[in-house]
Every structure is written in C-alpha cells, then in structure tokens.
Tab-separated table of C-alpha atoms in Angstrom:
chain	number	residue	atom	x	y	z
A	1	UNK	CA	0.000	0.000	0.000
A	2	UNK	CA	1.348	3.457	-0.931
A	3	UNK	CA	-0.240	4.950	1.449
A	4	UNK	CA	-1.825	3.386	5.039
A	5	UNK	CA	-5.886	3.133	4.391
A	6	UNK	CA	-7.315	6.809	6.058
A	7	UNK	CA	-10.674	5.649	6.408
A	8	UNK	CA	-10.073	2.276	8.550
A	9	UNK	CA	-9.295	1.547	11.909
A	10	UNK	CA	-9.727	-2.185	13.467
A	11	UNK	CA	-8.851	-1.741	17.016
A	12	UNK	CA	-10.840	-4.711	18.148
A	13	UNK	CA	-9.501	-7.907	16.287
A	14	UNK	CA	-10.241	-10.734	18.686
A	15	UNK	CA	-13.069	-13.231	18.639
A	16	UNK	CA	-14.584	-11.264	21.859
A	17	UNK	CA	-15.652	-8.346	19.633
A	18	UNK	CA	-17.737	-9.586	16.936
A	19	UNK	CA	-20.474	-7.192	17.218
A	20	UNK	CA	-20.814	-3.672	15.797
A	21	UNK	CA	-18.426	-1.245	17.334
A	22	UNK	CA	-17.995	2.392	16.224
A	23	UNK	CA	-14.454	2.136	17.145
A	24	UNK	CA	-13.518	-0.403	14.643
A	25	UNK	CA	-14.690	0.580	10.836
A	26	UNK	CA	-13.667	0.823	7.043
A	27	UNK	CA	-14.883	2.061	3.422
A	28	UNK	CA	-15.028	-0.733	0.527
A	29	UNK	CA	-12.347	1.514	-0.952
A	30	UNK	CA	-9.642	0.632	2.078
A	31	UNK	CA	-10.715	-2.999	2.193
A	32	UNK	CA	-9.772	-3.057	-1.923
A	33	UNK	CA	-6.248	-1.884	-1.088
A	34	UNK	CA	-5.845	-4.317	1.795
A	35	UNK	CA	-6.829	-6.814	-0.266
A	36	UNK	CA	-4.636	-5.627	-3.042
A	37	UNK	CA	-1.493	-5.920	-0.595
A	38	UNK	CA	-2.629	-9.131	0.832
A	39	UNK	CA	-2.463	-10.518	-2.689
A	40	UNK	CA	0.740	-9.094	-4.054
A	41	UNK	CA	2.634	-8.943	-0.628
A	42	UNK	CA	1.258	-12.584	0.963
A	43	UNK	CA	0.456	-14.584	-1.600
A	44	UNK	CA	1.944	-18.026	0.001
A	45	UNK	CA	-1.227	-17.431	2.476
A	46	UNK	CA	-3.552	-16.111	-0.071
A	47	UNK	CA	-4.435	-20.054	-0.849
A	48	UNK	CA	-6.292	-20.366	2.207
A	49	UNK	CA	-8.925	-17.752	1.159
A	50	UNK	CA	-10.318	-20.456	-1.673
A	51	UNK	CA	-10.652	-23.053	0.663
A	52	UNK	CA	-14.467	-24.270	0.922
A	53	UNK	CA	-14.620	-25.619	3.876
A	54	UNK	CA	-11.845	-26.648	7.020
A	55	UNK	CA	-11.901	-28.500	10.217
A	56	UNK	CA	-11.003	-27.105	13.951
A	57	UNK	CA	-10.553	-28.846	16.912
A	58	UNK	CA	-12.283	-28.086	19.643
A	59	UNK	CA	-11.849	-28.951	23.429
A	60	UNK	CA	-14.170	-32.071	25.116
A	61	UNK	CA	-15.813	-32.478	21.431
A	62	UNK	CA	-15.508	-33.787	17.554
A	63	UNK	CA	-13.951	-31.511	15.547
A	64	UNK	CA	-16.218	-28.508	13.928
A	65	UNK	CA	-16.366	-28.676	10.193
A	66	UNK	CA	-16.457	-24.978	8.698
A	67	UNK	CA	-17.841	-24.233	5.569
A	68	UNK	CA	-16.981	-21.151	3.491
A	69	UNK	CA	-19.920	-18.442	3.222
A	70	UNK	CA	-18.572	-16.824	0.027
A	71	UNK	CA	-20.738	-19.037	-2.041
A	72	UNK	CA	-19.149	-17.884	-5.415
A	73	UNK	CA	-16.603	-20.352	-4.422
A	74	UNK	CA	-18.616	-23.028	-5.201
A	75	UNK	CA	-20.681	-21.963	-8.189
A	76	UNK	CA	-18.482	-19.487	-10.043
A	77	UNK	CA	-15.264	-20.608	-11.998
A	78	UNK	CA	-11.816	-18.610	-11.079
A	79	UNK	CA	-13.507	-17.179	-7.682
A	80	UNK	CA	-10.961	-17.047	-4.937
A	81	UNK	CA	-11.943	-15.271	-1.759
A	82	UNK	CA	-11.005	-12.822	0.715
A	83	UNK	CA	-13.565	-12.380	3.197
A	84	UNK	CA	-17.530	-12.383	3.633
A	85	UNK	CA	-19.295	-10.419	6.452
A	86	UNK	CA	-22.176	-9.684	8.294
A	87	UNK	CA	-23.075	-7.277	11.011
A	88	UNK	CA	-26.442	-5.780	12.685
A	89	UNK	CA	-25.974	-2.397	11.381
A	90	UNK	CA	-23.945	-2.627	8.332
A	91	UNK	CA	-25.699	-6.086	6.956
A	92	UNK	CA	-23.962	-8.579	4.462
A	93	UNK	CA	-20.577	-7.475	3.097
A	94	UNK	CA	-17.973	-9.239	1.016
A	95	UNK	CA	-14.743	-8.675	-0.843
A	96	UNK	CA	-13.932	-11.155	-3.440
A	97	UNK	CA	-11.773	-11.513	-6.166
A	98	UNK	CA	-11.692	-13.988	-9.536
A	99	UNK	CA	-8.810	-14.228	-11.902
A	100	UNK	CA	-9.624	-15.079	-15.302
A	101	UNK	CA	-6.565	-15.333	-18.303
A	102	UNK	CA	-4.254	-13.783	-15.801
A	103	UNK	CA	-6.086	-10.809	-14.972
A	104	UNK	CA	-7.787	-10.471	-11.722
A	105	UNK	CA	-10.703	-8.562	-10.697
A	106	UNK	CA	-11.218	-7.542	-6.932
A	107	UNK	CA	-14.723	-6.380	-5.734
A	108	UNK	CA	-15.923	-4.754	-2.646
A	109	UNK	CA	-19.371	-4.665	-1.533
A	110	UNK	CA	-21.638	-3.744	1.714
A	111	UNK	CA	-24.708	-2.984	2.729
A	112	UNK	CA	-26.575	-5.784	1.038
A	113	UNK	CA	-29.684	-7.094	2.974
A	114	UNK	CA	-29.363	-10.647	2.640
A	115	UNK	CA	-26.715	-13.476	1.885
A	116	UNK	CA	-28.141	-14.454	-1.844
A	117	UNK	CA	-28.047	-10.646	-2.613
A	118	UNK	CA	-24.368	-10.319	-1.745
A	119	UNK	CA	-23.061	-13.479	-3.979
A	120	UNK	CA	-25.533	-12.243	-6.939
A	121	UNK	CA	-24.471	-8.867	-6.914
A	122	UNK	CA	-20.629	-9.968	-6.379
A	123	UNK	CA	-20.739	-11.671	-9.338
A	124	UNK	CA	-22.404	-9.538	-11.354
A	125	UNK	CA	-20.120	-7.202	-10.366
A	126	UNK	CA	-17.355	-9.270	-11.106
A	127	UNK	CA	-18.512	-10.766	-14.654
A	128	UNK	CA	-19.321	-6.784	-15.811
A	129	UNK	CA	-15.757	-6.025	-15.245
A	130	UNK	CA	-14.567	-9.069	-17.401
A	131	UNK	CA	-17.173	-8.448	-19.600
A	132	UNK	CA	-16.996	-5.054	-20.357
A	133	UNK	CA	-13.573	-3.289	-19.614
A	134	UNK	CA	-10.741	-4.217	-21.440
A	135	UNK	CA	-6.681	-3.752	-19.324
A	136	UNK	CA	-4.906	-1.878	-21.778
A	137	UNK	CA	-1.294	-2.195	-21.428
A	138	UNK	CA	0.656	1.524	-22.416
A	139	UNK	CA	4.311	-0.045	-22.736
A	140	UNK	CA	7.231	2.638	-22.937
A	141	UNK	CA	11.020	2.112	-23.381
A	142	UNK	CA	12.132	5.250	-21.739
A	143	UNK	CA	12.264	6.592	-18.245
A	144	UNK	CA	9.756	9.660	-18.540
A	145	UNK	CA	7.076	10.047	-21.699
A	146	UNK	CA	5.017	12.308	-23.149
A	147	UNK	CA	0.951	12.093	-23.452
A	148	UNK	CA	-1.505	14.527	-25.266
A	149	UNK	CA	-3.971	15.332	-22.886
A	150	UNK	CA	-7.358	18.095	-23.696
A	151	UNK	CA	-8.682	20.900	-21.327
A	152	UNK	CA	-5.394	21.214	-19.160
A	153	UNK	CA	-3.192	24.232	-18.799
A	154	UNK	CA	-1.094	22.513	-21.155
A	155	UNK	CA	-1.461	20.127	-24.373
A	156	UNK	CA	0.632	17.471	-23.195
A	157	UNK	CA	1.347	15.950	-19.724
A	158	UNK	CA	4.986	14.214	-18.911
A	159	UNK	CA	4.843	10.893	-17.337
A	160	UNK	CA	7.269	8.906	-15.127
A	161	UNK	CA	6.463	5.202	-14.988
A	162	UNK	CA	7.073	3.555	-11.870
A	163	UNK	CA	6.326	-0.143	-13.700
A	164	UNK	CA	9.147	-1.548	-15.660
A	165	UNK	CA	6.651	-3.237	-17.359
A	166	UNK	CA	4.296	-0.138	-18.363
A	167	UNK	CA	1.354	1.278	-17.502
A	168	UNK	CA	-1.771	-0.121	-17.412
A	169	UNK	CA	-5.193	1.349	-17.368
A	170	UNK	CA	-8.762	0.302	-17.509
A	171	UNK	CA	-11.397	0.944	-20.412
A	172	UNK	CA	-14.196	0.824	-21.580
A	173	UNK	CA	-14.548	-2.324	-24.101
A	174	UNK	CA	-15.569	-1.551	-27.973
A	175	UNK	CA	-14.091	1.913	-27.421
C-alpha cells in the first residue's frame, strides 16, 4: 500500500468483539487496497482464502467442520476469496476476487440485505468487469514520456512510470 488506508481503523480484532463497534470501521475503498497488498505482498497465504470448507478442533468435542460463506466459491469458476461479512448495522458485506486469463478482478461490496443478494451482486459485479472493460497495457522504453492530454493548462502531460513493465489502465470495451 502506498499509502496506510485513512478511512479504517480495526482496534478490536479478537473473537470477543464480533459485534458492531464504532471504534472499529472501514470504506469498501480501504478494504480493496488491503486486499490488493494481501495478494501481491502474501500470496503463500492467499491459498487459504479459496478453501471451501476446514476443520477445527475443539476442546471435550468432535472436531467442527467450517464451511466457506462466500458461495461464489462453489458456483463461479476462477472465484478465490477474501472475506464475507455480516453485522447488525452494516448487513452482508464481502470482498472477493476472480482471476480469469491472468487478470484479476477484486470487488468490494456492503450494505446488502441478505446473503443471496451479496453473492448475486458480487458476481455480477465481477462478470461486468470481465465483460466489459478491457486492461490496456501503455508499454514505454524510456524513463519519462510524453501524453496529449485536452482541457489542461497545457497540451501534453509528462509521465514517469514507476512499472518496468508499463502502464496499465482500464477501459471501456468496444471503445
């Protein structure tokens, strides 16, 4: 993360505090970039997230078999997790991603009223951006280039790419 998430603050991460507090909160935005840097900074844990279902131990009984909620896991090809949610006040929440011909997607939602409403609207959210933006890659062989741009204080802009590999940017498909 370039810079730490200004809109989050989880003071509260145990088990004990699973209900609503004001003190711990987030926007959709902040959760994206966490989950951006969980995927490109932890990936050899990033695995776990598409597991759909896993086993605990638990003391004086038979183990406890977990399933996953995210149910895209199950019914949606290339679907890999992050995190479903659920609270009183902010109702169903997730943040998913799906990787399709090495691209991936991540989407953030919350809000939703129920659990079927937060995997539809996931994956529609999810299938629109496969469906209808194209990555465009902008590739560049020097250190600092020069773009045309329209309405500034000047007709062109000087870029600096950070990416050895060049820039990419999201559009519109059929453009």
């Amino acid at each position: 993360i370039r810079r730490p998430p200004r809109s989050t603050l989880f003071p509260y991460t145990t088990l004990f505090h699973l209900t609503f507090s004001q003190d711990n909160y987030s926007t959709v935005r902040d959760i994206a970039l966490l989950s951006s840097y969980l995927i490109n900074n932890y990936s050899q844990y990033y695995k776990y997230f598409k597991e759909k279902d896993f086993a605990w131990a638990r003391t004086g009984g038979n183990p406890v078999k977990q399933e996953n909620r995210n149910v895209l896991l199950f019914t949606d090809e290339g679907v890999d997790g992050i995190k479903t949610g659920h609270l009183k006040d902010s109702k169903y929440s997730i943040a998913v991603t799906k990787k399709k011909d090495n691209r991936r997607i991540i989407a953030v939602i919350s809000g939703l009223p129920t659990m079927s409403s937060r995997a539809e609207s996931s994956k529609f959210l999810l299938n629109s951006a496969f469906n209808k933006i194209d990555l465009v890659k902008i590739a560049y062989d020097k250190d600092k280039f020069r773009i045309k741009i329209w309405n500034g204080s000047s007709s062109y802009l000087d870029v600096k790419g950070a990416n050895k590999d060049g820039i990419f940017i999201n559009l519109p498909k059929n453009l």
